[in-house]
Coordinates of C-alpha atoms in Angstrom, one line a residue:
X1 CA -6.2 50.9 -57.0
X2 CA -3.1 49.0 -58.8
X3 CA -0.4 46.7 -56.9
X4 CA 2.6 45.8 -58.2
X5 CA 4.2 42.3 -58.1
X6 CA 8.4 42.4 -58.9
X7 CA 9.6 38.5 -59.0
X8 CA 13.5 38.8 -59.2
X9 CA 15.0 35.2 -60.9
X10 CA 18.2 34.6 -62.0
X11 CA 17.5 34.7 -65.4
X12 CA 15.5 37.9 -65.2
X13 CA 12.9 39.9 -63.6
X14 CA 8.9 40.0 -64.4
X15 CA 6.4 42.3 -63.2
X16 CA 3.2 42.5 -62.9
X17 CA 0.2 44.8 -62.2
X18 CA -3.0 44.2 -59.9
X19 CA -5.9 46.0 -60.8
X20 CA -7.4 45.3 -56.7
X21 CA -10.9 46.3 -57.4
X22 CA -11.1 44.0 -61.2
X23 CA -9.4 41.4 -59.4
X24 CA -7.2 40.5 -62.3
X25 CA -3.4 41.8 -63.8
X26 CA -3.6 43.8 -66.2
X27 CA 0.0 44.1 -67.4
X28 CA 3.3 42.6 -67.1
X29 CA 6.9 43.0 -68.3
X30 CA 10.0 41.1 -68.3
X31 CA 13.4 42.5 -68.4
X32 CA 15.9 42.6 -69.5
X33 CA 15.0 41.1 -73.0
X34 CA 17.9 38.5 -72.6
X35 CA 18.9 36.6 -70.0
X36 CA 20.6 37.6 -67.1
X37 CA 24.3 36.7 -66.6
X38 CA 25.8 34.7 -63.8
X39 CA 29.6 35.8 -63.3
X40 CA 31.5 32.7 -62.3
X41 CA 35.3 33.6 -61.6
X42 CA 35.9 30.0 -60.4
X43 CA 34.7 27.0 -60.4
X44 CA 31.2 26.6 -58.2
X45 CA 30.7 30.8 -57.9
X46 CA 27.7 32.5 -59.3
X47 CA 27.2 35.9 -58.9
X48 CA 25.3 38.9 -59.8
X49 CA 25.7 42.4 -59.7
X50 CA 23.0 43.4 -57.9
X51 CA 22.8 47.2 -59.1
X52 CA 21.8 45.6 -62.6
X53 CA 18.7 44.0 -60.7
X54 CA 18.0 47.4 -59.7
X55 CA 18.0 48.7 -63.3
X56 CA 16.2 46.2 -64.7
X57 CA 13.5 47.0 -61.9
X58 CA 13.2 50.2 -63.3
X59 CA 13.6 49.6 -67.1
X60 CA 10.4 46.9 -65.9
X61 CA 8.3 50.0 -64.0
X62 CA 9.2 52.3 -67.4
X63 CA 7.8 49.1 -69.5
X64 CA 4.8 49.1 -68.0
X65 CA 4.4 52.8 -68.2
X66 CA 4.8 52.9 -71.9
X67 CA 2.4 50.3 -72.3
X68 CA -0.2 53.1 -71.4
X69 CA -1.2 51.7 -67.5
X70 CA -1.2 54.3 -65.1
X71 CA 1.1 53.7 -62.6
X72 CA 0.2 56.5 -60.4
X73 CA -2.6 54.4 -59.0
X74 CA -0.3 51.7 -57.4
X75 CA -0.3 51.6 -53.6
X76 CA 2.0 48.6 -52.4
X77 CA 4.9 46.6 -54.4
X78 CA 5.1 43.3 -53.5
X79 CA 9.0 41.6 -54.4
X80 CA 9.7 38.3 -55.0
X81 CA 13.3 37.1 -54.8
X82 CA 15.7 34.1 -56.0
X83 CA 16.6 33.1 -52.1
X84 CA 19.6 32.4 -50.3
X85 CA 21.9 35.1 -51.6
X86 CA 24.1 37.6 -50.0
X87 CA 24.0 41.6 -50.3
X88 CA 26.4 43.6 -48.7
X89 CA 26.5 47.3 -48.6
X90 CA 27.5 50.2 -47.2
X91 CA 26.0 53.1 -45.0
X92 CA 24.6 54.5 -48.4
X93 CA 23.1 51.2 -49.3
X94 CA 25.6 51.0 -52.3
X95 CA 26.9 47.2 -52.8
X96 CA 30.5 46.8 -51.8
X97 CA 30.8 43.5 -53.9
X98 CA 28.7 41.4 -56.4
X99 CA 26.0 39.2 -54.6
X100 CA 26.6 35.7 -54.3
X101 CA 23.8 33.9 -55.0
X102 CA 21.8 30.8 -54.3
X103 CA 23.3 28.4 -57.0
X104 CA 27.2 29.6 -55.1
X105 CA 28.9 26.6 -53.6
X106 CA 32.2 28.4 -52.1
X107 CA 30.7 28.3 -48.5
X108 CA 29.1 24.6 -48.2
X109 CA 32.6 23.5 -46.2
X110 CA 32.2 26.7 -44.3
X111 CA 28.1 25.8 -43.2
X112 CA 29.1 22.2 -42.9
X113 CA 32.3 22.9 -40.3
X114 CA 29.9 25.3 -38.3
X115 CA 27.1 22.9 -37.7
X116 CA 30.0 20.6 -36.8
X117 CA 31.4 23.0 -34.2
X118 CA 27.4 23.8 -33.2
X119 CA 26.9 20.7 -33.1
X120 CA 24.2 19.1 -35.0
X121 CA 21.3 18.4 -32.4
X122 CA 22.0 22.1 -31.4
X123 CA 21.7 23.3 -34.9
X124 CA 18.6 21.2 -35.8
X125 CA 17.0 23.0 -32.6
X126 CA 17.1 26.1 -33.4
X127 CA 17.2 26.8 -37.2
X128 CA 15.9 23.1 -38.3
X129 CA 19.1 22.1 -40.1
X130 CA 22.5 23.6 -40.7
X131 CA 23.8 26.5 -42.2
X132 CA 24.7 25.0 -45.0
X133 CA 25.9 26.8 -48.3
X134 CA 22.9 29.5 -47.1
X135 CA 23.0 33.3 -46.6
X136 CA 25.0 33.0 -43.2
X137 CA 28.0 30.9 -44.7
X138 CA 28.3 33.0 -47.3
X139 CA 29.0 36.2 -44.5
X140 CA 31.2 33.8 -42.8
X141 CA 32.9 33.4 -45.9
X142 CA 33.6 37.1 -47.4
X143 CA 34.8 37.6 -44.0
X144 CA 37.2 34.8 -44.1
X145 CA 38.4 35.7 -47.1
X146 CA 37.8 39.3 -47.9
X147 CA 38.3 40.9 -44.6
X148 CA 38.5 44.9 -46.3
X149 CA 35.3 43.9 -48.1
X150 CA 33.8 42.8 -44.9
X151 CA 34.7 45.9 -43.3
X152 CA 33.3 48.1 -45.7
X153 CA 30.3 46.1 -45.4
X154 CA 27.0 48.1 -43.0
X155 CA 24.4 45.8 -44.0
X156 CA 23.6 42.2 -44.7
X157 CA 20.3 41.5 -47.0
X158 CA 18.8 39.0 -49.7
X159 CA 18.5 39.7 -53.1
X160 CA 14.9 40.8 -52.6
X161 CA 15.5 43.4 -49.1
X162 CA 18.6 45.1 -51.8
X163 CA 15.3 45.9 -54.1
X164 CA 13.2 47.4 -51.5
X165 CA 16.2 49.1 -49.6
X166 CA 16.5 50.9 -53.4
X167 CA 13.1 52.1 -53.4
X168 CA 12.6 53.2 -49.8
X169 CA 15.9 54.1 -48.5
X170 CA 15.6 52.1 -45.6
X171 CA 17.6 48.4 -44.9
X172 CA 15.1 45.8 -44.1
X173 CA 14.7 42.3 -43.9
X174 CA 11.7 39.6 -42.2
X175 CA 11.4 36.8 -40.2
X176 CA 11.3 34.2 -43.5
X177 CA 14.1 35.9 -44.8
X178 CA 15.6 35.1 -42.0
X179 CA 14.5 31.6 -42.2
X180 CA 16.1 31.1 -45.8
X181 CA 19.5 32.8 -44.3
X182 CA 19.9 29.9 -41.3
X183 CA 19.4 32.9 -38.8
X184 CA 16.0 32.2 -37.9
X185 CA 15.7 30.8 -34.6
X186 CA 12.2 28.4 -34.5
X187 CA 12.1 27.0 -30.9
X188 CA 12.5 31.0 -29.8
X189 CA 10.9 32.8 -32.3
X190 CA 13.9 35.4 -33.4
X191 CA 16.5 36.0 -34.8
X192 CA 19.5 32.9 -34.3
X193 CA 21.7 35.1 -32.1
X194 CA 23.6 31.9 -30.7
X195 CA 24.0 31.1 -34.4
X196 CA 25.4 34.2 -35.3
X197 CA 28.0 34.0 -32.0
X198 CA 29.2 30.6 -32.9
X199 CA 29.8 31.4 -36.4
X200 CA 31.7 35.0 -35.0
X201 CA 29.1 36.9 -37.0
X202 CA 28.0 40.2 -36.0
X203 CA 24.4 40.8 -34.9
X204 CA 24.8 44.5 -36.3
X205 CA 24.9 43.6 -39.7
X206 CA 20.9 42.4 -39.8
X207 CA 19.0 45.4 -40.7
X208 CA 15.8 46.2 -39.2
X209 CA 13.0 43.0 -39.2
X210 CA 9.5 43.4 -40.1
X211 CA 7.2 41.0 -41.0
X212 CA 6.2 39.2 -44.0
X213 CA 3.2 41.6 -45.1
X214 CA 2.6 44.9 -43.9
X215 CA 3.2 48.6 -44.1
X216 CA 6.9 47.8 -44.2
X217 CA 8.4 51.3 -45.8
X218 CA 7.5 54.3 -48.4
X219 CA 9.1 54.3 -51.6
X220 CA 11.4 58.0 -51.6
X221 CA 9.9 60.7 -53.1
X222 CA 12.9 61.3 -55.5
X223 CA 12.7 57.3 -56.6
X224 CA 8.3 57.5 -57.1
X225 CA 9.1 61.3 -59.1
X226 CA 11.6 59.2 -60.8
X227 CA 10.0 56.0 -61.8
X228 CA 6.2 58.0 -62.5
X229 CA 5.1 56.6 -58.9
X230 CA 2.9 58.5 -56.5
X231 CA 4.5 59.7 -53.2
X232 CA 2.5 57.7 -51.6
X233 CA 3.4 54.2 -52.6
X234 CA 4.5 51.8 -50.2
X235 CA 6.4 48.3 -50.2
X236 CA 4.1 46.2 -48.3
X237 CA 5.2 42.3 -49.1
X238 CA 8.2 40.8 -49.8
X239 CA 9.0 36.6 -49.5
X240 CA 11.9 34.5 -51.7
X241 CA 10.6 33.0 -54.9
X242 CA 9.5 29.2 -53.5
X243 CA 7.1 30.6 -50.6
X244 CA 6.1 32.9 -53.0
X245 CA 5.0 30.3 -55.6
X246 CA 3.4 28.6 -53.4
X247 CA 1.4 31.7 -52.1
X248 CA 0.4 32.5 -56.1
X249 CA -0.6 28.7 -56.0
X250 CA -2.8 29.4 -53.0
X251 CA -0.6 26.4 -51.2
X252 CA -1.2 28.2 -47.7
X253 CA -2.2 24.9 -45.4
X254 CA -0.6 22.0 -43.8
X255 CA -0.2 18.6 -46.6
X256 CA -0.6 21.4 -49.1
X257 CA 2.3 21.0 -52.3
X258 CA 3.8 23.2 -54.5
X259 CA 6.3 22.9 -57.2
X260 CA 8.1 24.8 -60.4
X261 CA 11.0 24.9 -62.3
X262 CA 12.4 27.6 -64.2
X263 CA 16.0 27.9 -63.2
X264 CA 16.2 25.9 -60.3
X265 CA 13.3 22.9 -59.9
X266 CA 11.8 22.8 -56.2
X267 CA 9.4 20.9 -54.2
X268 CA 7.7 22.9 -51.7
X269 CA 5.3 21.2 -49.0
X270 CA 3.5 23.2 -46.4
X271 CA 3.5 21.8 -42.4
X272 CA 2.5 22.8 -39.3
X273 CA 5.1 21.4 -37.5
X274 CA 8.9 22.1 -36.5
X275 CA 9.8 19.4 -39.4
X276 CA 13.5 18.8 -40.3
X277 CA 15.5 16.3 -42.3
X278 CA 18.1 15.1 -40.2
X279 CA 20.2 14.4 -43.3
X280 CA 20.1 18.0 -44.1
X281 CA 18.5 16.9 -48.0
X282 CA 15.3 19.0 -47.9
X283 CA 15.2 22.4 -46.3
X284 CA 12.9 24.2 -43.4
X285 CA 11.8 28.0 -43.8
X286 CA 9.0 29.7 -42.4
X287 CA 6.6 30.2 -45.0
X288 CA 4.6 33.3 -46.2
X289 CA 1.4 32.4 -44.2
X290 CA 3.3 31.9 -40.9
X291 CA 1.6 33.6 -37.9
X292 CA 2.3 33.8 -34.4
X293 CA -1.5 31.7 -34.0
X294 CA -1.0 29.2 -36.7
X295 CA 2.3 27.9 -37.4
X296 CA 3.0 27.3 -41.2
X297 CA 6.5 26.2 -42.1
X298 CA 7.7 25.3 -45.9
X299 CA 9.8 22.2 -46.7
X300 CA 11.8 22.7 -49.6
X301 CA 13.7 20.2 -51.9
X302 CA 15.5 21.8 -54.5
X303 CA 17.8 20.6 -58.0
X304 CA 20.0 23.5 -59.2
X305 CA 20.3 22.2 -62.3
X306 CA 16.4 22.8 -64.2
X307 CA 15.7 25.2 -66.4
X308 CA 19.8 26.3 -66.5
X309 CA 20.5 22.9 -68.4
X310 CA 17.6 23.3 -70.6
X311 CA 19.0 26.7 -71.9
X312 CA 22.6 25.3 -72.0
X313 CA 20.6 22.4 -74.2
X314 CA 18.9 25.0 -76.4
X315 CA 21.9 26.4 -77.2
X316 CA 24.0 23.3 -77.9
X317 CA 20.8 22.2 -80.4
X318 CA 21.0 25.2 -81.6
X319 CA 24.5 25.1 -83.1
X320 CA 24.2 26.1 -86.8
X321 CA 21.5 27.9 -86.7
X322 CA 21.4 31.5 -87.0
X323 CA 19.1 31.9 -84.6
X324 CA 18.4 30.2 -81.0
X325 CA 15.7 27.0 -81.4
X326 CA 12.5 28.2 -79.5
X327 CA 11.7 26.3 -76.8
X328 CA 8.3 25.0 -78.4
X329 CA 10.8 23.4 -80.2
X330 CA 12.6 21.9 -78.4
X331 CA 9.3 20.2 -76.4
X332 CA 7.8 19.0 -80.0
X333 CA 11.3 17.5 -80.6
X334 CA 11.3 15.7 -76.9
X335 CA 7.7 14.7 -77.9
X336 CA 8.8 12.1 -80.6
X337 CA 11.1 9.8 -78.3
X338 CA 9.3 7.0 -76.3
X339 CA 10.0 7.2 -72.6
X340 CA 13.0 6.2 -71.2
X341 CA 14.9 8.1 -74.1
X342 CA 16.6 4.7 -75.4
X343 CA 18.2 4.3 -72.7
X344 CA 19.8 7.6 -72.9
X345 CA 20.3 9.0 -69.0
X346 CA 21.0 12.6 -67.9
X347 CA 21.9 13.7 -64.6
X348 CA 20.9 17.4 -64.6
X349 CA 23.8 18.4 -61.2
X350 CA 26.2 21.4 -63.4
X351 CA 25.2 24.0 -61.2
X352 CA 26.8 24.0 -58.1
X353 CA 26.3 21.2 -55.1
X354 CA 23.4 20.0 -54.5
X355 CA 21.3 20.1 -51.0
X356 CA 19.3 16.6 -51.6
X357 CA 23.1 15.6 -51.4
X358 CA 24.0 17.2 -48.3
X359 CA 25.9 20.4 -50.1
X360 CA 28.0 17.4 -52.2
X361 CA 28.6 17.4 -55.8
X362 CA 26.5 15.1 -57.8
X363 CA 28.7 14.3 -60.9
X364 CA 26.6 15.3 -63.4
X365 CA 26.6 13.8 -67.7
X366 CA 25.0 11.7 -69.8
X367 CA 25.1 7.9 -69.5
X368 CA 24.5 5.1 -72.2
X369 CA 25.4 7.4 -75.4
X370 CA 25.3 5.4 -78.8
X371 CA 25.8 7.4 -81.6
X372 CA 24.1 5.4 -84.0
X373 CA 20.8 5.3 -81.6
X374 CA 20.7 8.8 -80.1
X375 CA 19.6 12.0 -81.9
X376 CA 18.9 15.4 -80.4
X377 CA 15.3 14.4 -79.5
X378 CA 16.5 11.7 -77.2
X379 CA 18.8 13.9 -75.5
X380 CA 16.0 16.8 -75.0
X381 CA 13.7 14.4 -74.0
X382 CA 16.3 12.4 -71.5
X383 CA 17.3 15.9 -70.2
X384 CA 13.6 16.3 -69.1
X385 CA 13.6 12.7 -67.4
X386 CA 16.1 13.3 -65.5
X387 CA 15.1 16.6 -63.7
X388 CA 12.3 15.2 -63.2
X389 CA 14.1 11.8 -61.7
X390 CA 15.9 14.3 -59.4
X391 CA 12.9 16.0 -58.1
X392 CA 11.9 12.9 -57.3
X393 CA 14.7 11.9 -55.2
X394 CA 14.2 15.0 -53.3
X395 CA 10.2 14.7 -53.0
X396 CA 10.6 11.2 -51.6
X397 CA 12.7 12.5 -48.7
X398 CA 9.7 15.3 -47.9
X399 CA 7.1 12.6 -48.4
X400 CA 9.3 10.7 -45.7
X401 CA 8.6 13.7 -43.4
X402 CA 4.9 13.1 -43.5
X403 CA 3.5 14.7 -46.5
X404 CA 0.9 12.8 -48.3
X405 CA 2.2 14.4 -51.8
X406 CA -1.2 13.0 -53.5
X407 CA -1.6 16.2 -54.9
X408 CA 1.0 18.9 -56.1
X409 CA -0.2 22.6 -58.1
X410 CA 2.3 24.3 -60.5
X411 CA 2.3 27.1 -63.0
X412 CA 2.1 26.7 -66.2
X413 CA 4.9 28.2 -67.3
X414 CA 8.8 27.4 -67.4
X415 CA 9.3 23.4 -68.0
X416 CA 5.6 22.8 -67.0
X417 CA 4.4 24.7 -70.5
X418 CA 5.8 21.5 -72.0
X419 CA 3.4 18.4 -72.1
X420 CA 6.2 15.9 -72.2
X421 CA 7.6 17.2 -69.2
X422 CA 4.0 17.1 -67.7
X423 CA 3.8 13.3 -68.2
X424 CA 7.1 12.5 -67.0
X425 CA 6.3 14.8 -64.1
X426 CA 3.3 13.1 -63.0
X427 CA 4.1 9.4 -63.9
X428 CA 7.2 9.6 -61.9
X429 CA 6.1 11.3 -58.9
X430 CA 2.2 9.4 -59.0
X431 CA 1.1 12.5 -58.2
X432 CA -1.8 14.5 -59.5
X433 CA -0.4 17.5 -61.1
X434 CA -2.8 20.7 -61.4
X435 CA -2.0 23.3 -63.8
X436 CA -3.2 27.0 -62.9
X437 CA -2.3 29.9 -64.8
X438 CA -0.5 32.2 -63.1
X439 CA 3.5 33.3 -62.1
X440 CA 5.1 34.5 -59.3
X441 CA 5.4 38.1 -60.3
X442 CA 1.3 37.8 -59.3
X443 CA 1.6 36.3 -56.2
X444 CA 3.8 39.3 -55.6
X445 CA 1.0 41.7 -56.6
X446 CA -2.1 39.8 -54.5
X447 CA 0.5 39.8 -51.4
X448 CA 1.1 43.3 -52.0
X449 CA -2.9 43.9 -52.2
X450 CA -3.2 41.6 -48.8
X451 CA 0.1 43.5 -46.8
X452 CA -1.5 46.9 -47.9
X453 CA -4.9 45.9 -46.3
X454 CA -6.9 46.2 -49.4
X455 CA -7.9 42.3 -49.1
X456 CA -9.1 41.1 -45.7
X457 CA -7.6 37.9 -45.8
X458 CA -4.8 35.6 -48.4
X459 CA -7.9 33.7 -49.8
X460 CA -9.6 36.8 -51.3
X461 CA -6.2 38.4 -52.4
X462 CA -5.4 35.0 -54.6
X463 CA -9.2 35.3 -56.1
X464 CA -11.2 32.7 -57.6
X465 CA -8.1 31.6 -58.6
X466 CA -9.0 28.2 -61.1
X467 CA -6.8 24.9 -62.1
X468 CA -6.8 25.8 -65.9
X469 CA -5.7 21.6 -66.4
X470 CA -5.1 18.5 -63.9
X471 CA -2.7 15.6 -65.2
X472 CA -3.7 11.8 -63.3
X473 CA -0.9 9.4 -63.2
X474 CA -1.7 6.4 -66.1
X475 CA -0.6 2.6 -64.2
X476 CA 0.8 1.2 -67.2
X477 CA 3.4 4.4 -67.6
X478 CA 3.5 4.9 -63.9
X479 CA 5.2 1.6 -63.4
X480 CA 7.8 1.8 -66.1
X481 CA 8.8 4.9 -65.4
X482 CA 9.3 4.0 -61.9
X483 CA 11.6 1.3 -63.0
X484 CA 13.5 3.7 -65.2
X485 CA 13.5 6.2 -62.1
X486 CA 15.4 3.6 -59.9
X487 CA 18.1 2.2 -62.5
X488 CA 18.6 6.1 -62.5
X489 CA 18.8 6.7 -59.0
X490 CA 21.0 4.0 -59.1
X491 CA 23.5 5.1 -61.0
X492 CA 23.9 8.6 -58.7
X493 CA 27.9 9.4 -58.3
X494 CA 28.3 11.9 -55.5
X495 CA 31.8 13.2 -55.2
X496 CA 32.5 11.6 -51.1
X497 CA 35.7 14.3 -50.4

């Protein structure tokens, strides 16, 4: 009995396949083969076309297929998403416009003047924050300002419902969904109605809500005959990518930490408590293991600007070159500059406002150049300091919260593949980083497994899942990178308009 795990990233989407009874993936994909476009008509857009995502799901299932796995014996589909975005369609599921996605800025003024109008306290009651630049700005936004698109539009979903709504027919969405959307009412339970009414959103645009894990819906029969499925397959887990991280992490429990970063960098802490920043820097959601018994709430902290600078850096380094500079490269290169990069500073904030900010633009460059000092290893190296500096920044704000953040688990994969990155991570943060070898499109899979019933509880769907490498903190580079952490921090311009 196989289960498939779909992660859907900006950059592009992996998948992976569960053998349930071996306990172990057996295969996985990525596609497309390059990565994914972001369509940015103005200054702070992003968008996607979310039909692609839907082809590049299939291309994914045919990959699989060809590799020889038989994909008749899957029995859930487990989807993990980039969070926060906006998918409208019509009656036949069809998008009526590009989705604007999680890195978009346009509707920051639009969340900020609701909460206003709300009224904080009142906001921070019910959805733990404000709306923000999230999912229910954006509505507000395409109906301020494309009212025929708006009318065209039946349904409201995240990237990750869009995927499932292709396979099954059927528009869905769940209560941590809702969560990441600011439509998620904590003190009641459901769905932020008031929210919705003071924003002059309408309630019929949320499509039907089931829960995290669970039989939620059967693929169609025409999309299993077309993609080599059985009739029988079901989607029975879906969560957005940084609950799902944590979930492939086996970060379940309160004081529990997560982090990655690939496009975006997060830091992800699980509570048991109605938690909230009243500065509205680090975010609330309910998290994957959230049950009506045991409350389990994520705090997230996230920097836009991660692994998208360190591919606009590869490609600036790579200028000249007939091909694109690996990025093994690029980490030997950062490898052979002492910390603190000469003095070279980089403030990683080129992609879009930033929440630790309060939705404000962090002007984002490169301090202290000297031409006759700085080569392309200090600037690789420097780029890597400073998302780590901004992590930082956000992970003392959660730790402010009440989270011990002794202890934080990654994957090792994206920036955490390199070691230098590694050290800087863990010197800055005096945490102890543990490195486990596994991805998102996984976690997928095992939720899958646990939704479908196959696995009695979350612990025996993850498996004996091992830390493959654990990083301490050293004093002596702990306390000079600190120093070189707060002359950074100090230097911070936010725009104040």
């Amino acid at each position: 009995m196989y289960f498939l795990g779909i992660d859907l990233g900006s950059s592009s989407i992996k998948l992976s396949l569960l053998d349930a009874e071996k306990g172990k993936i057996i295969g996985s994909v990525t596609a497309p083969d390059f990565e994914m476009e972001m369509i940015a008509p103005k200054f702070g857009w992003a968008e996607q076309h979310p039909d692609k995502w839907w082809e590049y799901v299939r291309q994914g299932i045919g990959e699989l297929r060809k590799k020889g796995l038989d994909i008749k014996k899957i029995k859930g589909i487990g989807i993990a998403y980039q969070m926060h975005g906006l998918v409208l369609t019509d009656e036949n599921l069809e998008p009526v416009r590009p989705s604007i996605i999680w890195c978009d800025s346009r509707a920051a003024e639009i969340g900020n003047a609701a909460c206003e109008e709300i009224g904080l306290e009142n906001c921070q009651k019910q959805i733990l924050g404000s709306p923000g630049n999230f999912t229910a700005s954006k509505l507000k936004w395409v109906k301020e300002n494309e009212p025929q698109v708006f009318a065209k539009a039946k349904y409201m979903m995240l990237p990750g419902d869009y995927i499932a709504a292709k396979l099954s027919g059927v528009p869905q969405t769940t209560t941590s969904g809702l969560s990441e959307a600011a439509l998620w009412n904590f003190s009641e339970g459901k769905l932020a109605t008031g929210i919705l009414e003071k924003m002059g959103l309408p309630q019929e645009v949320v499509p039907e809500i089931v829960p995290t894990f669970g039989h939620q819906a059967k693929v169609l029969p025409d999309v299993a005959n077309e993609l080599g499925l059985n009739s029988d397959v079901e989607i029975t887990y879906r969560a957005g990518d940084q609950p799902n991280n944590a979930l492939s992490l086996n970060v379940l429990n309160p004081g529990e930490i997560a982090t990655t970063a690939g496009t975006s960098a997060v830091i992800y802490a699980v509570t048991d408590k109605d938690l909230y920043d009243k500065n509205s820097r680090i975010n609330t959601f309910l998290h994957v293991s959230n049950t009506p018994e045991e409350k389990r709430n994520g705090l997230l902290g996230i920097i836009n600007g991660s692994g998208i600078l360190y591919q606009w850096l590869r490609k600036v380094v790579s200028v000249g070159n007939q091909e694109l500079l690996s990025y093994d490269v690029l980490n030997r290169e950062a490898a052979k500059v002492e910390p603190g990069s000469e003095n070279l500073r980089f403030y990683p904030f080129g992609n879009g406002v930033e929440r630790i900010f309060n939705n404000k633009q962090a002007n984002s460059g490169i301090e202290n150049l000297n031409f006759n000092i700085h080569q392309p290893p200090h600037l690789i190296r420097s780029a890597c300091e400073g998302i780590v500096f901004a992590m930082n920044y956000g992970f003392d704000v959660i730790k402010s919260l009440g989270t011990s953040g002794e202890v934080v688990r990654a994957g090792k994969g994206n920036l955490f593949l390199s070691p230098v990155f590694r050290e800087i991570f863990c010197n800055t943060t005096q945490a102890k980083l543990e490195l486990y070898n596994t991805s998102g499109a996984e976690g997928a899979a095992r939720g899958a497994a646990y939704g479908f019933g196959y696995y009695d509880s979350l612990k025996d769907a993850l498996g004996e899942l091992e830390c493959i490498e654990t990083l301490e903190p050293k004093k002596e580079l702990s306390a000079r990178y600190q120093d070189i952490y707060e002359q950074w921090k100090m230097n911070i311009k936010i725009d104040k308009d």
